[in-house]
Coordinates of N, CA and C in Angstrom, one line a residue:
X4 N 0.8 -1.2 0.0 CA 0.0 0.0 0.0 C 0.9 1.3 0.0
X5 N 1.8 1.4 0.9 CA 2.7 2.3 0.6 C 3.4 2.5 -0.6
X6 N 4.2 1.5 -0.8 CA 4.7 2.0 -2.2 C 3.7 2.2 -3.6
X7 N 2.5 1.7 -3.4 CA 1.7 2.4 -4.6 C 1.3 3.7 -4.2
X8 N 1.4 4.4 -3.0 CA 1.0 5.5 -2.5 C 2.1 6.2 -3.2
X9 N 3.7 5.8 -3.0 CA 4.9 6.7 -3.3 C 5.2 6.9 -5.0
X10 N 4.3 5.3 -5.5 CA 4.5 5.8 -7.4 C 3.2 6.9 -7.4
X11 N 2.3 6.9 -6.8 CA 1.4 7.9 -7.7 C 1.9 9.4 -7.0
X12 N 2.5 9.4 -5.9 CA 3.0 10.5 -5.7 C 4.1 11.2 -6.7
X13 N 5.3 10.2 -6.8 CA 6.3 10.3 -8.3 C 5.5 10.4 -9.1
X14 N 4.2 10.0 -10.2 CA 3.5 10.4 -11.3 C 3.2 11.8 -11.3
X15 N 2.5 12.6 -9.9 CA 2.1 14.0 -9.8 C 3.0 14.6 -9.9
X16 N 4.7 14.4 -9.4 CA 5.7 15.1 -9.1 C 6.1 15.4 -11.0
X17 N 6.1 14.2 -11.5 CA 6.6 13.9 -12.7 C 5.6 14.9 -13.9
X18 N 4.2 14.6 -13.4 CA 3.2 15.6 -14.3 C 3.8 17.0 -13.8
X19 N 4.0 17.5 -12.7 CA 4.2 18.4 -12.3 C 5.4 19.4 -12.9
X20 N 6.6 18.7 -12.7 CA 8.0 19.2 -13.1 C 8.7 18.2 -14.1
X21 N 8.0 17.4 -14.6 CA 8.7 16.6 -15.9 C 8.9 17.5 -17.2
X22 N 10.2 16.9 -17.7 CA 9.9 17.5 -19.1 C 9.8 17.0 -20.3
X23 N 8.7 17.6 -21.1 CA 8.4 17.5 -22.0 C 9.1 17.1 -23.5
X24 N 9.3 15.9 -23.4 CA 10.7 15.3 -24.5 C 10.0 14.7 -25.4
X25 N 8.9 14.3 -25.4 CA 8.4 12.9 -26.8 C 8.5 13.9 -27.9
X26 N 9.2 13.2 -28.7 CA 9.4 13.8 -30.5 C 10.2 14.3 -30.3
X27 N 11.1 14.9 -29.5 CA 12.1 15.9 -29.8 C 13.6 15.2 -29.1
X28 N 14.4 15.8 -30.3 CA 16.0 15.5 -30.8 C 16.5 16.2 -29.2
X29 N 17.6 15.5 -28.6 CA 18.0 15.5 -27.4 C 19.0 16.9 -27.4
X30 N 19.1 17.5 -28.9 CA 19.7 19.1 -28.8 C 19.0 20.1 -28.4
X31 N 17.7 19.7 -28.9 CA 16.3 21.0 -28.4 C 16.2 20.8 -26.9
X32 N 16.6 19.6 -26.3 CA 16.2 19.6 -24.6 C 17.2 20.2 -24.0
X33 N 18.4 19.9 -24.3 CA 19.5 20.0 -23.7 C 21.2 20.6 -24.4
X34 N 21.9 21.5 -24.0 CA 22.7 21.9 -25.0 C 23.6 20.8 -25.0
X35 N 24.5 20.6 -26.3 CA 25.4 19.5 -26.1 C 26.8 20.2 -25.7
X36 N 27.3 19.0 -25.3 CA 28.1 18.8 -24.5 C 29.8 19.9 -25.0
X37 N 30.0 19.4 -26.7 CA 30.9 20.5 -26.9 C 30.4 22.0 -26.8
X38 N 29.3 22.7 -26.4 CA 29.2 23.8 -25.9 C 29.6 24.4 -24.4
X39 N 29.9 23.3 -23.6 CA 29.9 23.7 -22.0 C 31.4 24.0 -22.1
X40 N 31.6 24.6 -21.2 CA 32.9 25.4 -20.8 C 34.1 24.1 -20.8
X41 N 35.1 23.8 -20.8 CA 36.0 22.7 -20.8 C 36.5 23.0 -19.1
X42 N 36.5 22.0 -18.6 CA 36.9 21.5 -16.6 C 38.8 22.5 -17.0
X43 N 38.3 23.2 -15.6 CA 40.0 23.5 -15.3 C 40.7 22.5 -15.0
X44 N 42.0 22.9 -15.2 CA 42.6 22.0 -14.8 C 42.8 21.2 -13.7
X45 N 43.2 19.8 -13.3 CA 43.6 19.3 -12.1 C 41.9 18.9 -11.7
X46 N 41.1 19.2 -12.7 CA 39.3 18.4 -12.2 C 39.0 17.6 -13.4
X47 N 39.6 17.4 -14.0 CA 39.4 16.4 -14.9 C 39.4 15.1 -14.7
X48 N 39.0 14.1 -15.2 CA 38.1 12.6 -14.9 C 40.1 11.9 -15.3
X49 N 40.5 11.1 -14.3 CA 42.2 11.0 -14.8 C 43.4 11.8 -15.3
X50 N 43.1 12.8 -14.6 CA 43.9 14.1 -14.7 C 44.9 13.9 -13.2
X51 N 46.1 13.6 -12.8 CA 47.5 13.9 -11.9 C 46.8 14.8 -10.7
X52 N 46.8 14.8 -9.5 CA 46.8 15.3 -9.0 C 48.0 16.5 -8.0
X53 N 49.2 16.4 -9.0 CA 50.2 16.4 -8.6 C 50.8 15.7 -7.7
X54 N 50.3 14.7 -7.3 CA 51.4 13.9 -5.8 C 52.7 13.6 -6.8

């Protein structure tokens, strides 16, 4: 009973602040990725930390 209580609560949350994506190309949702700024240095995914 509870957890059908907690999916229809997620369904309202989802109607609520979901977005709107059927039919549309994942560039109109979201900018891609070569537009975001490039990680300074030393935060990069296998980047030296200098030790």
């Amino acid at each position: 009973m509870l957890g059908a209580a907690i999916m229809m609560f997620g369904g309202v949350v989802c109607g609520v602040f979901g977005v709107s994506a059927a039919g549309k190309s994942l560039e109109d949702i979201a900018d891609p990725l070569s537009l975001v700024e490039p990680a300074k240095k030393g935060v990069t995914p296998g980047s030296e930390s200098g030790s």
